[in-house]
Coordinates of C-alpha atoms in Angstrom, one line a residue:
M1 CA 9.5 39.9 -25.4
E2 CA 10.7 43.4 -26.3
D3 CA 7.3 44.9 -25.4
L4 CA 7.4 43.1 -22.0
K5 CA 10.8 44.5 -21.3
T6 CA 9.7 48.0 -22.2
K7 CA 6.6 47.7 -20.1
K8 CA 8.8 46.8 -17.0
Q9 CA 11.1 49.7 -17.7
M10 CA 8.2 52.2 -18.0
P11 CA 7.7 53.0 -14.3
W12 CA 11.5 53.7 -13.9
F13 CA 11.4 55.9 -17.0
Y14 CA 8.4 57.7 -15.7
F15 CA 10.1 58.2 -12.3
Q16 CA 13.1 59.8 -13.9
K17 CA 10.8 62.0 -16.0
L18 CA 8.8 63.0 -13.0
L19 CA 11.9 63.9 -10.9
K20 CA 13.2 66.0 -13.8
K21 CA 9.8 67.8 -14.0
A22 CA 9.9 68.4 -10.2
S23 CA 13.2 70.4 -10.7
P24 CA 14.8 69.4 -7.3
P25 CA 17.6 71.7 -6.1
Y26 CA 20.4 69.5 -7.4
W27 CA 23.2 71.3 -5.6
L28 CA 21.4 70.7 -2.3
F29 CA 20.9 67.1 -3.3
L30 CA 24.6 66.6 -4.0
L31 CA 25.5 68.3 -0.7
A32 CA 23.1 66.0 1.2
I33 CA 24.6 63.0 -0.5
L34 CA 28.1 64.2 0.2
L35 CA 27.2 64.7 3.9
S36 CA 25.6 61.3 3.9
L37 CA 28.8 59.8 2.4
L38 CA 31.0 61.6 5.0
E39 CA 28.7 60.2 7.7
A40 CA 29.2 56.7 6.3
I41 CA 33.0 57.1 6.0
T42 CA 33.2 58.5 9.6
G43 CA 31.2 55.5 10.8
L44 CA 33.8 53.3 9.1
I45 CA 36.5 54.8 11.3
V46 CA 34.8 54.0 14.6
P47 CA 35.5 50.2 14.5
I48 CA 39.2 50.8 13.9
F49 CA 39.4 53.2 16.9
T50 CA 37.3 50.6 18.9
R51 CA 39.8 47.9 18.0
D52 CA 42.8 49.9 19.1
L53 CA 41.0 50.9 22.3
I54 CA 40.2 47.3 23.2
D55 CA 43.7 46.1 22.4
Q56 CA 45.1 48.9 24.6
F57 CA 42.8 47.8 27.4
S58 CA 44.2 44.3 27.1
S59 CA 47.8 45.6 27.3
S60 CA 47.0 48.1 30.1
N61 CA 48.3 50.9 27.8
L62 CA 45.2 53.1 27.4
Q63 CA 45.9 56.5 25.7
G64 CA 43.5 59.4 26.4
H65 CA 43.8 61.0 23.0
L66 CA 42.2 57.8 21.4
I67 CA 39.1 58.2 23.6
A68 CA 39.0 61.9 22.6
L69 CA 39.2 61.0 18.9
L70 CA 36.5 58.4 19.2
L71 CA 34.2 61.0 20.9
A72 CA 35.0 63.5 18.1
V73 CA 34.2 61.0 15.4
F74 CA 30.8 60.3 17.1
I75 CA 30.0 64.0 17.3
L76 CA 31.0 64.6 13.7
Q77 CA 29.0 61.6 12.5
S78 CA 25.9 62.9 14.4
I79 CA 26.2 66.5 13.0
M80 CA 26.7 65.3 9.4
G81 CA 23.8 62.8 9.8
G82 CA 21.5 65.5 11.1
F83 CA 22.3 68.0 8.3
S84 CA 22.0 65.2 5.7
Y85 CA 18.6 64.1 7.0
Y86 CA 17.3 67.7 7.0
L87 CA 18.5 68.4 3.5
M88 CA 17.0 65.2 2.2
A89 CA 13.7 66.0 3.9
Y90 CA 13.8 69.5 2.4
I91 CA 14.5 68.1 -1.1
G92 CA 11.7 65.5 -0.6
E93 CA 9.2 68.2 0.4
K94 CA 10.3 70.4 -2.5
I95 CA 10.0 67.6 -5.0
V96 CA 6.5 66.7 -3.8
A97 CA 5.4 70.4 -3.7
N98 CA 6.6 70.8 -7.3
I99 CA 4.8 67.6 -8.4
R100 CA 1.6 68.6 -6.6
T101 CA 1.8 72.0 -8.2
A102 CA 2.2 70.4 -11.7
L103 CA -0.7 68.1 -11.0
W104 CA -3.0 70.8 -9.7
N105 CA -2.2 73.1 -12.6
H106 CA -2.8 70.2 -15.0
V107 CA -6.0 69.0 -13.4
L108 CA -7.5 72.5 -13.6
Y109 CA -7.2 72.5 -17.3
L110 CA -8.5 69.0 -18.0
P111 CA -11.5 69.0 -20.3
I112 CA -15.0 68.3 -18.9
P113 CA -15.2 64.8 -20.5
Y114 CA -12.3 63.7 -18.3
F115 CA -14.2 64.7 -15.2
D116 CA -17.3 62.8 -16.6
R117 CA -15.1 59.6 -16.6
H118 CA -13.3 60.1 -13.3
E119 CA -14.5 60.8 -9.8
S120 CA -13.1 63.8 -8.0
G121 CA -11.9 61.7 -5.1
E122 CA -9.7 59.6 -7.5
L123 CA -8.0 62.8 -8.6
M124 CA -7.6 63.9 -5.0
S125 CA -5.8 60.5 -4.3
R126 CA -3.4 61.2 -7.1
V127 CA -2.5 64.6 -5.8
T128 CA -2.2 63.6 -2.1
Q129 CA -1.5 60.0 -1.5
D130 CA 0.5 59.1 -4.6
T131 CA 2.8 62.1 -4.2
Y132 CA 3.3 61.1 -0.6
A133 CA 4.7 57.8 -1.7
L134 CA 7.3 59.7 -3.7
K135 CA 8.2 61.9 -0.8
A136 CA 8.6 58.8 1.5
L137 CA 11.1 57.3 -1.0
V138 CA 13.2 60.5 -1.3
T139 CA 13.0 61.7 2.3
E140 CA 13.0 58.5 4.4
H141 CA 14.9 56.0 2.3
F142 CA 17.2 57.4 -0.5
A143 CA 19.9 59.0 1.7
N144 CA 20.0 55.8 3.9
F145 CA 20.3 53.7 0.7
V146 CA 23.3 55.8 -0.6
S147 CA 25.1 56.0 2.7
G148 CA 24.3 52.3 3.4
L149 CA 25.8 51.3 0.0
V150 CA 29.0 53.2 0.8
T151 CA 29.1 51.7 4.3
I152 CA 28.7 48.2 2.9
I153 CA 31.4 48.7 0.2
G154 CA 33.8 50.4 2.7
A155 CA 33.2 47.8 5.4
V156 CA 33.8 44.9 3.1
L157 CA 37.1 46.4 1.8
I158 CA 38.3 47.0 5.4
L159 CA 37.2 43.5 6.5
I160 CA 39.2 42.0 3.6
I161 CA 42.3 43.9 4.9
I162 CA 41.7 42.9 8.5
D163 CA 40.8 39.2 7.9
W164 CA 39.7 37.8 4.5
K165 CA 38.6 34.5 6.0
M166 CA 36.0 36.2 8.2
T167 CA 34.8 38.2 5.2
L168 CA 34.2 35.1 3.2
I169 CA 31.4 34.1 5.6
L170 CA 29.6 37.3 4.6
F171 CA 29.8 36.5 0.9
I172 CA 28.0 33.2 1.5
F173 CA 25.0 34.6 3.4
V174 CA 24.4 38.0 1.5
P175 CA 23.8 36.6 -2.0
L176 CA 21.4 34.0 -0.5
A177 CA 19.4 36.8 1.1
I178 CA 19.2 38.7 -2.1
L179 CA 18.0 35.7 -4.1
L180 CA 15.2 35.2 -1.5
I181 CA 14.1 38.8 -1.3
M182 CA 14.1 40.0 -4.9
P183 CA 11.0 38.0 -6.1
L184 CA 9.1 39.4 -3.1
G185 CA 9.8 43.0 -4.4
Q186 CA 7.7 42.3 -7.5
K187 CA 4.8 41.1 -5.4
I188 CA 4.9 44.2 -3.3
Y189 CA 4.9 46.3 -6.4
K190 CA 1.7 44.6 -7.7
I191 CA 0.0 44.9 -4.3
S192 CA 1.0 48.5 -4.1
M193 CA -0.6 49.2 -7.4
Q194 CA -3.8 47.5 -6.4
T195 CA -3.8 49.3 -3.0
Q196 CA -3.4 52.7 -4.6
D197 CA -6.2 51.9 -7.0
E198 CA -8.5 50.9 -4.1
M199 CA -7.5 53.9 -2.1
A200 CA -8.3 56.2 -5.0
S201 CA -11.7 54.5 -5.3
F202 CA -12.3 54.9 -1.6
S203 CA -11.4 58.6 -1.7
A204 CA -13.7 59.1 -4.6
N205 CA -16.6 57.5 -2.7
L206 CA -15.7 59.6 0.4
G207 CA -15.7 62.8 -1.6
R208 CA -19.0 61.9 -3.3
V209 CA -20.8 61.2 0.0
L210 CA -19.4 64.1 2.0
S211 CA -20.1 66.6 -0.8
D212 CA -23.8 65.6 -0.8
I213 CA -24.2 64.7 2.9
R214 CA -27.6 66.5 3.0
L215 CA -28.9 64.3 0.2
V216 CA -27.6 61.3 2.1
K217 CA -29.4 62.2 5.3
S218 CA -32.6 63.5 3.7
N219 CA -33.0 60.1 2.0
L220 CA -31.9 58.0 5.0
A221 CA -29.1 56.6 2.9
E222 CA -26.7 56.3 5.8
T223 CA -27.1 52.5 5.9
V224 CA -26.6 52.1 2.1
E225 CA -23.5 54.3 2.1
K226 CA -22.2 52.6 5.3
K227 CA -22.2 49.3 3.5
K228 CA -20.5 50.7 0.4
G229 CA -17.8 52.4 2.6
N230 CA -17.3 49.4 4.8
K231 CA -16.8 47.1 1.7
K232 CA -14.1 49.4 0.4
I233 CA -12.4 49.7 3.8
D234 CA -12.5 45.9 4.0
Q235 CA -10.8 45.6 0.6
L236 CA -8.1 48.0 1.8
F237 CA -7.7 45.9 4.9
H238 CA -7.1 42.8 2.8
F239 CA -4.6 44.5 0.6
G240 CA -2.8 45.7 3.7
L241 CA -2.7 42.1 5.0
K242 CA -1.3 40.9 1.7
E243 CA 1.6 43.4 2.1
A244 CA 1.9 42.4 5.7
R245 CA 2.3 38.7 4.8
I246 CA 5.2 39.5 2.5
Q247 CA 6.8 41.7 5.2
A248 CA 6.2 38.9 7.6
V249 CA 8.4 36.8 5.5
V250 CA 11.0 39.4 4.7
S251 CA 11.6 40.8 8.3
P252 CA 12.1 37.4 10.1
L253 CA 14.2 36.2 7.2
M254 CA 16.5 39.2 7.5
A255 CA 16.7 38.8 11.2
T256 CA 17.5 35.1 10.9
I257 CA 20.3 35.8 8.4
I258 CA 21.7 38.5 10.6
M259 CA 21.6 36.3 13.6
A260 CA 23.2 33.4 11.8
V261 CA 26.0 35.6 10.5
L262 CA 26.7 37.0 13.9
V263 CA 26.6 33.5 15.6
V264 CA 29.0 32.1 13.0
I265 CA 31.4 35.1 13.1
I266 CA 31.4 35.2 16.9
G267 CA 31.9 31.5 17.2
Y268 CA 34.6 31.3 14.5
G269 CA 36.2 34.5 15.7
G270 CA 36.3 33.3 19.3
I271 CA 38.1 30.2 18.3
R272 CA 40.7 32.3 16.4
V273 CA 41.1 34.7 19.3
A274 CA 41.6 31.8 21.7
S275 CA 44.3 30.4 19.4
G276 CA 46.1 33.7 19.1
E277 CA 45.4 34.2 15.4
L278 CA 43.2 37.2 16.0
S279 CA 43.3 39.9 18.6
A280 CA 40.2 40.6 20.8
G281 CA 40.0 44.2 19.4
S282 CA 40.1 42.9 15.8
L283 CA 37.2 40.5 16.5
V284 CA 35.1 43.3 18.0
A285 CA 36.0 45.5 15.0
I286 CA 35.0 42.7 12.6
I287 CA 31.7 42.3 14.5
I288 CA 31.0 46.0 14.3
Y289 CA 31.8 46.0 10.6
M290 CA 29.5 43.0 10.1
V291 CA 26.7 44.9 11.8
Q292 CA 27.5 48.0 9.6
I293 CA 27.0 45.8 6.6
V294 CA 24.0 43.8 7.7
V295 CA 22.0 46.8 9.1
P296 CA 22.1 48.9 5.9
F297 CA 21.5 45.7 3.9
S298 CA 18.3 45.1 5.9
Q299 CA 17.3 48.8 5.5
M300 CA 17.6 48.3 1.7
A301 CA 14.7 45.9 1.9
G302 CA 12.7 48.9 3.2
F303 CA 14.1 51.0 0.4
F304 CA 13.1 48.5 -2.3
T305 CA 9.6 48.3 -0.8
A306 CA 9.2 52.1 -0.8
F307 CA 10.7 52.2 -4.3
Q308 CA 8.1 49.7 -5.6
K309 CA 5.3 51.8 -4.1
A310 CA 6.8 54.9 -5.6
M311 CA 6.9 53.2 -9.0
G312 CA 3.2 52.4 -8.8
A313 CA 2.4 56.0 -7.7
T314 CA 4.6 57.4 -10.5
D315 CA 2.8 55.3 -13.1
R316 CA -0.5 56.8 -12.1
I317 CA 0.7 60.3 -11.7
Q318 CA 2.4 60.2 -15.2
K319 CA -0.8 58.9 -16.7
L320 CA -2.7 61.8 -15.3
L321 CA -0.1 64.3 -16.5
N322 CA -0.2 62.7 -19.9
S323 CA -4.0 63.3 -20.1
E324 CA -4.7 65.9 -22.8
T325 CA -5.7 69.4 -21.4
E326 CA -7.8 72.1 -23.0
S327 CA -5.8 74.1 -25.5
S328 CA -5.4 77.9 -25.0
T329 CA -4.2 78.6 -28.5
G330 CA -6.3 80.5 -31.0
Q331 CA -7.5 84.0 -31.9
E332 CA -7.5 86.3 -28.9
N333 CA -9.4 89.2 -30.4
I334 CA -13.0 88.3 -30.9
D335 CA -15.6 90.5 -32.6
F336 CA -18.9 89.6 -30.8
Y337 CA -20.9 92.0 -33.0
Q338 CA -21.6 89.2 -35.4
P339 CA -24.3 86.6 -35.6
I340 CA -23.9 83.3 -33.9
V341 CA -24.7 80.5 -36.3
F342 CA -25.5 76.9 -35.3
Q343 CA -24.8 75.1 -38.5
D344 CA -26.2 71.5 -38.8
L345 CA -25.0 70.8 -35.3
S346 CA -25.2 67.2 -33.9
F347 CA -23.8 65.9 -30.7
A348 CA -23.4 62.6 -28.8
Y349 CA -21.4 61.6 -25.8
K350 CA -18.7 59.0 -26.5
N351 CA -20.2 55.7 -27.8
E352 CA -23.8 56.9 -27.0
K353 CA -26.8 57.8 -29.1
M354 CA -27.2 61.3 -30.6
I355 CA -28.5 63.9 -28.1
L356 CA -28.7 66.8 -30.6
K357 CA -29.5 66.2 -34.3
D358 CA -29.0 68.7 -37.1
I359 CA -29.6 71.8 -35.0
H360 CA -29.6 74.9 -37.2
F361 CA -30.5 78.5 -36.3
E362 CA -28.9 82.0 -36.3
V363 CA -28.8 84.6 -33.5
K364 CA -28.0 88.3 -34.2
P365 CA -26.0 90.3 -31.7
G366 CA -28.0 91.6 -28.7
Q367 CA -30.9 89.2 -29.3
T368 CA -32.6 87.1 -26.6
I369 CA -33.3 83.5 -27.6
A370 CA -35.3 81.1 -25.5
F371 CA -35.2 77.3 -25.6
V372 CA -38.3 75.4 -24.4
G373 CA -39.2 71.7 -24.5
P374 CA -39.5 68.7 -22.3
S375 CA -36.8 67.6 -19.9
G376 CA -34.0 65.6 -21.6
A377 CA -34.6 67.3 -25.0
G378 CA -31.0 68.6 -25.2
K379 CA -31.4 72.2 -24.1
T380 CA -28.7 72.2 -21.5
T381 CA -26.4 70.3 -23.9
I382 CA -26.6 73.3 -26.3
F383 CA -25.3 75.5 -23.5
S384 CA -22.4 73.0 -22.9
L385 CA -21.5 73.2 -26.6
I386 CA -21.6 77.1 -26.5
E387 CA -19.2 77.0 -23.6
R388 CA -17.0 74.5 -25.5
F389 CA -17.2 71.9 -22.7
Y390 CA -17.5 69.3 -25.6
P391 CA -16.7 69.5 -29.3
P392 CA -19.7 68.9 -31.7
T393 CA -19.9 65.4 -33.1
K394 CA -21.0 67.0 -36.4
G395 CA -21.5 70.5 -37.7
S396 CA -20.3 73.6 -36.0
I397 CA -21.1 76.8 -34.0
K398 CA -19.8 79.9 -35.8
L399 CA -19.4 83.5 -34.9
G400 CA -19.8 85.3 -38.2
N401 CA -17.8 83.1 -40.6
T402 CA -15.4 81.7 -37.9
D403 CA -15.8 78.4 -36.1
I404 CA -15.7 79.2 -32.4
C405 CA -13.1 76.5 -31.9
E406 CA -10.7 78.7 -33.7
F407 CA -10.8 81.3 -30.9
S408 CA -8.7 81.0 -27.8
L409 CA -10.8 78.9 -25.4
F410 CA -10.1 81.3 -22.4
A411 CA -10.8 84.4 -24.5
W412 CA -14.1 82.8 -25.6
R413 CA -15.2 81.7 -22.1
G414 CA -14.0 84.9 -20.6
N415 CA -16.8 86.6 -22.5
I416 CA -19.6 84.2 -21.4
G417 CA -21.7 84.7 -18.3
Y418 CA -23.6 81.7 -16.9
V419 CA -26.4 81.8 -14.4
S420 CA -28.0 78.4 -13.6
Q421 CA -30.9 77.1 -11.6
D422 CA -28.6 76.1 -8.7
S423 CA -25.9 78.7 -9.3
P424 CA -22.8 77.2 -7.7
I425 CA -21.4 79.1 -4.8
M426 CA -17.9 78.3 -3.5
S427 CA -17.1 78.2 0.3
G428 CA -15.7 81.5 1.3
T429 CA -17.0 85.1 1.6
I430 CA -19.7 86.8 -0.4
R431 CA -17.0 89.2 -1.8
E432 CA -14.9 86.2 -2.9
N433 CA -17.9 84.7 -4.7
I434 CA -18.8 87.9 -6.5
C435 CA -15.2 88.3 -7.7
Y436 CA -14.7 84.6 -8.4
G437 CA -12.6 83.8 -11.4
L438 CA -11.3 87.4 -11.9
D439 CA -7.5 87.5 -11.8
H440 CA -7.2 91.3 -11.5
P441 CA -8.0 93.6 -8.5
V442 CA -11.7 94.8 -8.3
S443 CA -12.6 98.0 -6.6
E444 CA -15.0 98.2 -3.7
E445 CA -17.2 100.5 -5.8
D446 CA -17.5 98.0 -8.7
I447 CA -18.4 95.1 -6.3
R448 CA -21.1 97.2 -4.6
K449 CA -22.4 98.4 -7.9
A450 CA -22.7 94.9 -9.3
A451 CA -24.4 93.8 -6.1
Q452 CA -26.9 96.7 -6.3
L453 CA -27.7 95.9 -10.0
A454 CA -28.2 92.3 -9.0
N455 CA -30.7 93.3 -6.2
A456 CA -28.2 91.6 -3.8
A457 CA -26.8 94.7 -1.9
E458 CA -29.9 94.9 0.3
F459 CA -29.6 91.5 1.9
I460 CA -25.8 91.6 1.9
E461 CA -25.6 94.8 3.8
K462 CA -28.0 93.6 6.4
L463 CA -25.7 90.7 7.3
P464 CA -23.5 91.3 10.4
A465 CA -20.2 90.8 8.4
G466 CA -21.6 92.3 5.1
Y467 CA -19.5 91.3 2.1
E468 CA -17.2 89.4 4.4
T469 CA -19.9 86.9 5.4
E470 CA -18.9 83.3 5.1
V471 CA -21.4 81.5 2.9
G472 CA -20.6 77.9 4.0
E473 CA -19.9 74.9 1.8
R474 CA -21.7 75.3 -1.6
G475 CA -23.4 78.5 -0.2
I476 CA -25.6 76.5 2.2
K477 CA -26.0 79.6 4.6
L478 CA -27.8 81.5 1.8
S479 CA -31.2 81.0 0.3
G480 CA -31.8 80.0 -3.3
G481 CA -32.7 83.5 -4.3
Q482 CA -29.7 85.0 -2.5
R483 CA -27.4 82.5 -4.3
Q484 CA -29.0 83.4 -7.6
R485 CA -28.5 87.1 -7.1
I486 CA -24.8 86.6 -6.1
A487 CA -24.3 84.7 -9.3
I488 CA -25.9 87.5 -11.3
A489 CA -23.6 90.0 -9.5
R490 CA -20.7 87.8 -10.5
A491 CA -21.8 87.8 -14.1
L492 CA -22.4 91.6 -14.1
L493 CA -18.9 92.1 -12.8
R494 CA -17.4 90.0 -15.6
N495 CA -19.5 92.1 -18.2
P496 CA -19.9 89.2 -20.6
K497 CA -20.8 89.6 -24.3
I498 CA -22.9 86.3 -24.2
L499 CA -25.2 85.4 -21.4
L500 CA -26.5 81.9 -20.6
L501 CA -29.5 81.6 -18.3
D502 CA -30.4 78.0 -17.4
E503 CA -33.6 77.8 -15.4
A504 CA -32.4 80.9 -13.5
T505 CA -35.7 81.6 -11.8
S506 CA -37.2 78.2 -11.2
N507 CA -37.7 76.9 -7.7
L508 CA -37.9 80.4 -6.3
D509 CA -40.7 81.9 -4.3
S510 CA -42.7 84.9 -5.8
D511 CA -40.7 87.6 -4.0
S512 CA -37.3 86.1 -4.8
E513 CA -38.3 85.4 -8.4
L514 CA -39.4 89.1 -8.9
K515 CA -36.1 90.3 -7.5
V516 CA -34.0 87.9 -9.6
Q517 CA -36.1 88.7 -12.7
N518 CA -35.4 92.4 -12.3
A519 CA -31.7 91.7 -11.8
L520 CA -31.7 89.5 -14.9
H521 CA -33.3 92.2 -17.1
R522 CA -30.5 94.5 -16.1
L523 CA -27.9 91.8 -16.9
M524 CA -29.5 91.0 -20.3
E525 CA -29.3 94.6 -21.6
N526 CA -27.1 94.9 -24.8
R527 CA -26.0 91.2 -24.6
T528 CA -26.7 88.2 -26.7
T529 CA -28.7 86.0 -24.3
F530 CA -29.7 82.4 -24.4
V531 CA -32.4 81.3 -22.0
I532 CA -33.7 77.9 -20.9
A533 CA -37.0 78.2 -19.0
H534 CA -39.8 76.0 -18.0
R535 CA -41.9 79.0 -16.9
L536 CA -42.9 80.3 -20.3
S537 CA -44.0 83.6 -18.7
T538 CA -40.2 84.4 -18.4
V539 CA -39.5 84.1 -22.1
I540 CA -42.6 85.4 -23.9
N541 CA -40.7 88.6 -24.6
A542 CA -37.7 86.8 -26.2
D543 CA -36.8 87.8 -29.8
F544 CA -37.6 84.3 -30.8
I545 CA -38.2 81.0 -29.1
I546 CA -36.9 77.6 -30.2
V547 CA -38.8 74.4 -29.3
V548 CA -36.5 71.4 -28.8
E549 CA -37.9 67.8 -28.9
N550 CA -35.8 64.7 -28.8
G551 CA -32.7 66.6 -29.8
R552 CA -34.3 68.3 -32.8
I553 CA -35.7 71.7 -33.4
T554 CA -39.4 71.3 -34.2
G555 CA -40.3 75.0 -34.2
Q556 CA -39.0 78.5 -33.8
G557 CA -40.6 81.9 -33.8
T558 CA -42.0 84.5 -31.4
H559 CA -44.4 83.6 -28.6
D560 CA -47.5 84.6 -30.7
E561 CA -46.3 82.7 -33.8
L562 CA -45.6 79.5 -31.9
L563 CA -48.9 79.8 -30.0
Q564 CA -50.7 79.8 -33.3
S565 CA -48.7 77.1 -35.1
H566 CA -46.9 74.7 -32.7
P567 CA -48.9 71.9 -31.0
L568 CA -46.3 71.2 -28.2
Y569 CA -45.9 74.9 -27.4
Q570 CA -49.7 75.3 -27.3
K571 CA -49.8 72.3 -24.9
L572 CA -47.0 73.8 -22.7
V573 CA -48.8 77.2 -22.5
S574 CA -52.1 75.5 -21.8
Q575 CA -50.7 73.4 -19.0
Q576 CA -49.0 76.4 -17.3
M577 CA -52.2 78.5 -17.6
Q578 CA -54.1 75.7 -15.8
N579 CA -51.5 75.5 -13.1
L580 CA -51.8 79.3 -12.5
A581 CA -55.6 79.3 -12.6
P582 CA -56.2 78.4 -8.9
A583 CA -53.8 81.0 -7.8
N584 CA -55.7 83.7 -9.7
D585 CA -59.1 82.8 -8.4

């Protein structure tokens, strides 16, 4: 029972925690609430002036100053309402901006395994749609809730003073409405949670398809993706209908209660006015106060709906913020002039079979090491462990006598350059891509020098906009060889101590491969370099080559040594020689 109670309280606890994290401008918040309260209090004066005005009409004794006062109250109420609304809107936007900033800053430092488990669209939904639910609560509903509460309390007190018998009617209908509406709030909360989950799933699917739209079209997958998307849209449609069904009960119910209250009050009040027990002005004032009570009360139904949605959003946002991020602690000063030792290294993804098994070798500073072997042998996984995307399941990677996990993660990665087969290019300019990741100003001279060394300056300077050329999403406006050379220029600009080359020249034509190879040779100078290559011609000059099969090292040595002693290596060389033979005829 205690656990159930705690579980129900968690969203509210998370909401408070999230608001505190958002650091809203509390003085502005208090000012907005104060203005909202003054607006409510001013509104409570209007029926009294209206009563006196009507009674003066009845007695043909109309006073001009009363009309002027009524107009002044209306103007004052409008001004305070306008300022209150703007301030609450500002606070809502500020809260959401701060929460989005916290989420964005958190997401960027989540570890790679988290992204393996969650699609990017799901995270996008948390940062955009869930935060919007919080903004809607603060901006559109909270001020109205507070002022409505004050209006209800004030109106009830004044009604008791004017006529307690008429007020008694209100106390019969309002509790009845509350009892009917409260259970529906819990249903809206559950539906809201399910809707947000489904929306996150839909966003994830949308991001997946749009990011690989060329793959979709080249494989004629439009029909398949259309079915998947339509299914998710249909599910969202049904969740929307579920919420609409509840609102279809709540809204008419509230309207019926309001109408019933007004009918009873007008009927009963009319009888009392006819008998002389109540003045016409007092009856009008009572009706206005009743409306001032009933309207905020009906608006509160909207507040509770928005509140339940915000609680669902808060729960998900807080779970994301509670996810463990990569730690930046550790030694900042790293001496890279030491051997890198892979000591009995084994690795498996969570709850899966071992991908790497008892890997052991040593690399001296400045050496070039090549990994060869069949696809799926574990070569790229070794690179992921060097970059500390994943912790080893067993064993360690050491720099000298120090486990690399003891170094600051950002200091370690800051000294690694990575060039892959499909070197990622971000949308933006060529200049932005060459400088990508550097948080300090880079001179024009350094950018051009890096481009020249990477054999990229020639094609860049031929472009109409030069270094300011937009490359398109994922660099689609550039060829594979051009993207590779920009990636090499980026690595040269970082001046890394360790270099990782993952199939860096595969899938390139002869001319592009030659240019990329020349650029890579410049990049590899005086750096410890790890190379993965299917084309053995690119690694025969490595200091030593490691053959990886089924996650194990089955041989290591120079090209000549492996050619004499290792069956798989002999087979790989033989196959590639045969593939090259027709081209040489």
